[in-house]
Amino acid sequence: MKILKQISILLGVCIAGSVITRFLPVPFPASVAAMILLLILLGTGLLKLHQIEQTADFLLQNMAFFFIPAAVGIAADFGLFKNYLLQLAVVLVITTLLTFAATAFTVSAVIRLTERRRQRKGQQP
Protein backbone atom coordinates (compact mmCIF):
# COMPACT_ATOMS: atom_id res chain seq x y z
CA MET A 1 0.00 0.00 0.00
CA LYS A 2 2.92 2.33 0.77
CA ILE A 3 4.35 1.87 -2.74
CA LEU A 4 0.97 2.64 -4.31
CA LYS A 5 0.75 5.87 -2.31
CA GLN A 6 4.26 6.89 -3.38
CA ILE A 7 3.54 6.13 -7.03
CA SER A 8 0.32 8.14 -6.76
CA ILE A 9 2.19 11.14 -5.37
CA LEU A 10 4.78 11.01 -8.15
CA LEU A 11 2.08 10.53 -10.78
CA GLY A 12 0.17 13.50 -9.35
CA VAL A 13 3.28 15.67 -9.61
CA CYS A 14 3.76 14.55 -13.23
CA ILE A 15 0.15 15.35 -14.07
CA ALA A 16 0.44 18.73 -12.34
CA GLY A 17 3.57 19.45 -14.40
CA SER A 18 1.66 18.61 -17.55
CA VAL A 19 -1.24 20.87 -16.57
CA ILE A 20 1.14 23.72 -15.72
CA THR A 21 2.82 23.55 -19.12
CA ARG A 22 -0.52 23.85 -20.89
CA PHE A 23 -0.98 27.31 -19.38
CA LEU A 24 2.52 28.59 -20.11
CA PRO A 25 2.82 31.03 -23.03
CA VAL A 26 5.88 29.19 -24.40
CA PRO A 27 6.44 25.50 -25.11
CA PHE A 28 8.01 23.83 -22.08
CA PRO A 29 8.60 20.11 -21.38
CA ALA A 30 6.09 18.77 -18.89
CA SER A 31 8.69 16.46 -17.37
CA VAL A 32 10.96 19.41 -16.55
CA ALA A 33 8.03 21.32 -15.05
CA ALA A 34 7.21 18.27 -12.93
CA MET A 35 10.82 18.02 -11.71
CA ILE A 36 10.82 21.71 -10.80
CA LEU A 37 7.51 21.26 -9.00
CA LEU A 38 8.89 18.24 -7.14
CA LEU A 39 11.96 20.25 -6.15
CA ILE A 40 9.76 23.07 -4.85
CA LEU A 41 7.56 20.66 -2.91
CA LEU A 42 10.57 18.97 -1.32
CA GLY A 43 12.39 22.25 -0.68
CA THR A 44 9.43 23.87 1.05
CA GLY A 45 8.67 20.79 3.10
CA LEU A 46 5.18 20.35 1.67
CA LEU A 47 6.36 16.94 0.54
CA LYS A 48 8.71 14.95 2.73
CA LEU A 49 11.40 12.75 1.25
CA HIS A 50 10.20 9.67 3.14
CA GLN A 51 6.83 10.01 1.37
CA ILE A 52 8.39 9.14 -2.02
CA GLU A 53 11.84 7.76 -1.19
CA GLN A 54 11.27 4.05 -1.74
CA THR A 55 9.63 4.43 -5.14
CA ALA A 56 12.09 7.15 -6.23
CA ASP A 57 15.03 4.91 -5.29
CA PHE A 58 13.53 2.06 -7.30
CA LEU A 59 13.03 4.30 -10.35
CA LEU A 60 16.58 5.65 -10.11
CA GLN A 61 18.06 2.17 -9.79
CA ASN A 62 16.19 1.05 -12.91
CA MET A 63 16.59 4.22 -14.95
CA ALA A 64 18.42 2.44 -17.79
CA PHE A 65 15.22 0.49 -18.49
CA PHE A 66 13.50 3.73 -19.54
CA PHE A 67 16.08 4.38 -22.27
CA ILE A 68 15.30 1.14 -24.11
CA PRO A 69 12.41 2.59 -26.19
CA ALA A 70 14.57 5.50 -27.35
CA ALA A 71 17.42 3.16 -28.30
CA VAL A 72 15.04 0.90 -30.22
CA GLY A 73 13.61 3.93 -32.03
CA ILE A 74 17.09 5.06 -33.06
CA ALA A 75 17.99 1.57 -34.21
CA ALA A 76 14.77 1.30 -36.20
CA ASP A 77 15.42 4.61 -37.96
CA PHE A 78 19.18 4.19 -38.34
CA GLY A 79 18.92 4.92 -42.06
CA LEU A 80 17.94 8.50 -41.22
CA PHE A 81 21.03 8.94 -39.03
CA LYS A 82 23.75 7.13 -40.98
CA ASN A 83 24.51 10.11 -43.25
CA TYR A 84 25.07 12.32 -40.21
CA LEU A 85 27.18 10.06 -37.98
CA LEU A 86 30.20 12.38 -37.91
CA GLN A 87 28.10 15.42 -37.05
CA LEU A 88 26.24 13.48 -34.37
CA ALA A 89 29.51 12.21 -32.89
CA VAL A 90 30.92 15.76 -32.73
CA VAL A 91 27.76 17.06 -31.07
CA LEU A 92 27.75 14.17 -28.59
CA VAL A 93 31.39 14.72 -27.63
CA ILE A 94 30.97 18.48 -27.24
CA THR A 95 27.77 18.24 -25.21
CA THR A 96 29.27 15.51 -23.03
CA LEU A 97 32.29 17.72 -22.27
CA LEU A 98 30.03 20.70 -21.57
CA THR A 99 27.91 18.58 -19.26
CA PHE A 100 31.00 17.37 -17.39
CA ALA A 101 32.25 20.95 -17.06
CA ALA A 102 28.87 22.26 -15.87
CA THR A 103 28.58 19.43 -13.35
CA ALA A 104 32.10 20.02 -12.04
CA PHE A 105 31.46 23.76 -11.74
CA THR A 106 28.16 23.18 -9.94
CA VAL A 107 29.64 20.67 -7.50
CA SER A 108 32.57 22.99 -6.82
CA ALA A 109 30.23 25.94 -6.21
CA VAL A 110 28.02 23.90 -3.87
CA ILE A 111 31.07 22.72 -1.90
CA ARG A 112 32.28 26.33 -1.55
CA LEU A 113 28.84 27.51 -0.42
CA THR A 114 28.58 24.66 2.06
CA GLU A 115 32.01 25.47 3.49
CA ARG A 116 31.08 29.15 3.84
CA ARG A 117 27.89 28.25 5.69
CA ARG A 118 29.80 25.94 8.01
CA GLN A 119 32.34 28.67 8.72
CA ARG A 120 29.58 31.21 9.47
CA LYS A 121 27.84 28.80 11.80
CA GLY A 122 31.13 28.11 13.55
CA GLN A 123 31.78 31.83 14.07
CA GLN A 124 28.36 32.58 15.52
CA PRO A 125 28.02 32.28 19.32
PDB file of N, CA and C in Angstrom, residues 5-21 29-42 46-48 51-52:
ATOM      1  N   LYS A   5       0.874   4.475  -2.715  1.00  0.00           N
ATOM      2  CA  LYS A   5       0.745   5.869  -2.309  1.00  0.00           C
ATOM      3  C   LYS A   5       1.886   6.704  -2.887  1.00  0.00           C
ATOM      4  N   GLN A   6       3.110   6.164  -2.845  1.00  0.00           N
ATOM      5  CA  GLN A   6       4.259   6.892  -3.375  1.00  0.00           C
ATOM      6  C   GLN A   6       4.152   7.074  -4.888  1.00  0.00           C
ATOM      7  N   ILE A   7       3.726   6.028  -5.577  1.00  0.00           N
ATOM      8  CA  ILE A   7       3.541   6.130  -7.029  1.00  0.00           C
ATOM      9  C   ILE A   7       2.453   7.158  -7.343  1.00  0.00           C
ATOM     10  N   SER A   8       1.407   7.181  -6.553  1.00  0.00           N
ATOM     11  CA  SER A   8       0.316   8.141  -6.762  1.00  0.00           C
ATOM     12  C   SER A   8       0.810   9.572  -6.583  1.00  0.00           C
ATOM     13  N   ILE A   9       1.646   9.798  -5.591  1.00  0.00           N
ATOM     14  CA  ILE A   9       2.189  11.138  -5.365  1.00  0.00           C
ATOM     15  C   ILE A   9       3.028  11.568  -6.562  1.00  0.00           C
ATOM     16  N   LEU A  10       3.927  10.679  -7.009  1.00  0.00           N
ATOM     17  CA  LEU A  10       4.782  11.012  -8.149  1.00  0.00           C
ATOM     18  C   LEU A  10       3.963  11.202  -9.421  1.00  0.00           C
ATOM     19  N   LEU A  11       2.957  10.376  -9.621  1.00  0.00           N
ATOM     20  CA  LEU A  11       2.082  10.535 -10.778  1.00  0.00           C
ATOM     21  C   LEU A  11       1.327  11.853 -10.713  1.00  0.00           C
ATOM     22  N   GLY A  12       0.862  12.216  -9.524  1.00  0.00           N
ATOM     23  CA  GLY A  12       0.174  13.496  -9.351  1.00  0.00           C
ATOM     24  C   GLY A  12       1.069  14.679  -9.686  1.00  0.00           C
ATOM     25  N   VAL A  13       2.332  14.600  -9.281  1.00  0.00           N
ATOM     26  CA  VAL A  13       3.284  15.670  -9.613  1.00  0.00           C
ATOM     27  C   VAL A  13       3.496  15.731 -11.118  1.00  0.00           C
ATOM     28  N   CYS A  14       3.599  14.574 -11.771  1.00  0.00           N
ATOM     29  CA  CYS A  14       3.758  14.548 -13.234  1.00  0.00           C
ATOM     30  C   CYS A  14       2.545  15.141 -13.942  1.00  0.00           C
ATOM     31  N   ILE A  15       1.370  14.802 -13.477  1.00  0.00           N
ATOM     32  CA  ILE A  15       0.146  15.347 -14.072  1.00  0.00           C
ATOM     33  C   ILE A  15       0.074  16.851 -13.842  1.00  0.00           C
ATOM     34  N   ALA A  16       0.443  17.292 -12.636  1.00  0.00           N
ATOM     35  CA  ALA A  16       0.443  18.729 -12.342  1.00  0.00           C
ATOM     36  C   ALA A  16       1.438  19.458 -13.246  1.00  0.00           C
ATOM     37  N   GLY A  17       2.598  18.858 -13.480  1.00  0.00           N
ATOM     38  CA  GLY A  17       3.571  19.454 -14.397  1.00  0.00           C
ATOM     39  C   GLY A  17       3.014  19.578 -15.798  1.00  0.00           C
ATOM     40  N   SER A  18       2.278  18.573 -16.234  1.00  0.00           N
ATOM     41  CA  SER A  18       1.659  18.605 -17.555  1.00  0.00           C
ATOM     42  C   SER A  18       0.591  19.696 -17.633  1.00  0.00           C
ATOM     43  N   VAL A  19      -0.199  19.837 -16.600  1.00  0.00           N
ATOM     44  CA  VAL A  19      -1.238  20.870 -16.566  1.00  0.00           C
ATOM     45  C   VAL A  19      -0.601  22.255 -16.569  1.00  0.00           C
ATOM     46  N   ILE A  20       0.460  22.427 -15.789  1.00  0.00           N
ATOM     47  CA  ILE A  20       1.143  23.724 -15.723  1.00  0.00           C
ATOM     48  C   ILE A  20       1.658  24.133 -17.093  1.00  0.00           C
ATOM     49  N   THR A  21       2.241  23.196 -17.820  1.00  0.00           N
ATOM     50  CA  THR A  21       2.822  23.547 -19.121  1.00  0.00           C
ATOM     51  C   THR A  21       1.755  23.938 -20.142  1.00  0.00           C
ATOM     52  N   PRO A  29       8.804  21.539 -21.625  1.00  0.00           N
ATOM     53  CA  PRO A  29       8.604  20.109 -21.376  1.00  0.00           C
ATOM     54  C   PRO A  29       7.892  19.859 -20.042  1.00  0.00           C
ATOM     55  N   ALA A  30       6.855  19.076 -20.093  1.00  0.00           N
ATOM     56  CA  ALA A  30       6.088  18.769 -18.894  1.00  0.00           C
ATOM     57  C   ALA A  30       6.939  18.043 -17.863  1.00  0.00           C
ATOM     58  N   SER A  31       7.855  17.198 -18.315  1.00  0.00           N
ATOM     59  CA  SER A  31       8.695  16.462 -17.370  1.00  0.00           C
ATOM     60  C   SER A  31       9.608  17.400 -16.586  1.00  0.00           C
ATOM     61  N   VAL A  32      10.106  18.436 -17.243  1.00  0.00           N
ATOM     62  CA  VAL A  32      10.957  19.411 -16.554  1.00  0.00           C
ATOM     63  C   VAL A  32      10.122  20.216 -15.557  1.00  0.00           C
ATOM     64  N   ALA A  33       8.928  20.603 -15.959  1.00  0.00           N
ATOM     65  CA  ALA A  33       8.033  21.321 -15.048  1.00  0.00           C
ATOM     66  C   ALA A  33       7.714  20.462 -13.826  1.00  0.00           C
ATOM     67  N   ALA A  34       7.497  19.172 -14.046  1.00  0.00           N
ATOM     68  CA  ALA A  34       7.206  18.266 -12.931  1.00  0.00           C
ATOM     69  C   ALA A  34       8.418  18.146 -11.999  1.00  0.00           C
ATOM     70  N   MET A  35       9.623  18.093 -12.561  1.00  0.00           N
ATOM     71  CA  MET A  35      10.820  18.016 -11.708  1.00  0.00           C
ATOM     72  C   MET A  35      10.996  19.294 -10.904  1.00  0.00           C
ATOM     73  N   ILE A  36      10.734  20.446 -11.529  1.00  0.00           N
ATOM     74  CA  ILE A  36      10.823  21.712 -10.803  1.00  0.00           C
ATOM     75  C   ILE A  36       9.776  21.751  -9.694  1.00  0.00           C
ATOM     76  N   LEU A  37       8.577  21.308 -10.002  1.00  0.00           N
ATOM     77  CA  LEU A  37       7.512  21.258  -9.001  1.00  0.00           C
ATOM     78  C   LEU A  37       7.893  20.329  -7.851  1.00  0.00           C
ATOM     79  N   LEU A  38       8.455  19.184  -8.177  1.00  0.00           N
ATOM     80  CA  LEU A  38       8.888  18.242  -7.140  1.00  0.00           C
ATOM     81  C   LEU A  38       9.980  18.865  -6.276  1.00  0.00           C
ATOM     82  N   LEU A  39      10.917  19.574  -6.891  1.00  0.00           N
ATOM     83  CA  LEU A  39      11.965  20.255  -6.146  1.00  0.00           C
ATOM     84  C   LEU A  39      11.374  21.292  -5.197  1.00  0.00           C
ATOM     85  N   ILE A  40      10.411  22.054  -5.692  1.00  0.00           N
ATOM     86  CA  ILE A  40       9.761  23.069  -4.854  1.00  0.00           C
ATOM     87  C   ILE A  40       9.035  22.411  -3.679  1.00  0.00           C
ATOM     88  N   LEU A  41       8.301  21.356  -3.969  1.00  0.00           N
ATOM     89  CA  LEU A  41       7.561  20.660  -2.907  1.00  0.00           C
ATOM     90  C   LEU A  41       8.502  20.098  -1.843  1.00  0.00           C
ATOM     91  N   LEU A  42       9.603  19.512  -2.278  1.00  0.00           N
ATOM     92  CA  LEU A  42      10.570  18.967  -1.320  1.00  0.00           C
ATOM     93  C   LEU A  42      11.302  20.084  -0.581  1.00  0.00           C
ATOM     94  N   LEU A  46       6.549  20.802   1.894  1.00  0.00           N
ATOM     95  CA  LEU A  46       5.177  20.350   1.674  1.00  0.00           C
ATOM     96  C   LEU A  46       5.135  18.856   1.379  1.00  0.00           C
ATOM     97  N   LEU A  47       6.206  18.361   0.806  1.00  0.00           N
ATOM     98  CA  LEU A  47       6.360  16.939   0.535  1.00  0.00           C
ATOM     99  C   LEU A  47       7.636  16.492   1.225  1.00  0.00           C
ATOM    100  N   LYS A  48       7.544  15.467   2.011  1.00  0.00           N
ATOM    101  CA  LYS A  48       8.708  14.946   2.733  1.00  0.00           C
ATOM    102  C   LYS A  48       9.347  13.834   1.909  1.00  0.00           C
ATOM    103  N   GLN A  51       8.114  10.292   2.008  1.00  0.00           N
ATOM    104  CA  GLN A  51       6.834  10.011   1.366  1.00  0.00           C
ATOM    105  C   GLN A  51       6.993   9.451  -0.050  1.00  0.00           C
ATOM    106  N   ILE A  52       8.168   9.622  -0.662  1.00  0.00           N
ATOM    107  CA  ILE A  52       8.389   9.135  -2.022  1.00  0.00           C
ATOM    108  C   ILE A  52       9.707   8.376  -2.175  1.00  0.00           C
TER     109      ILE A  52
END
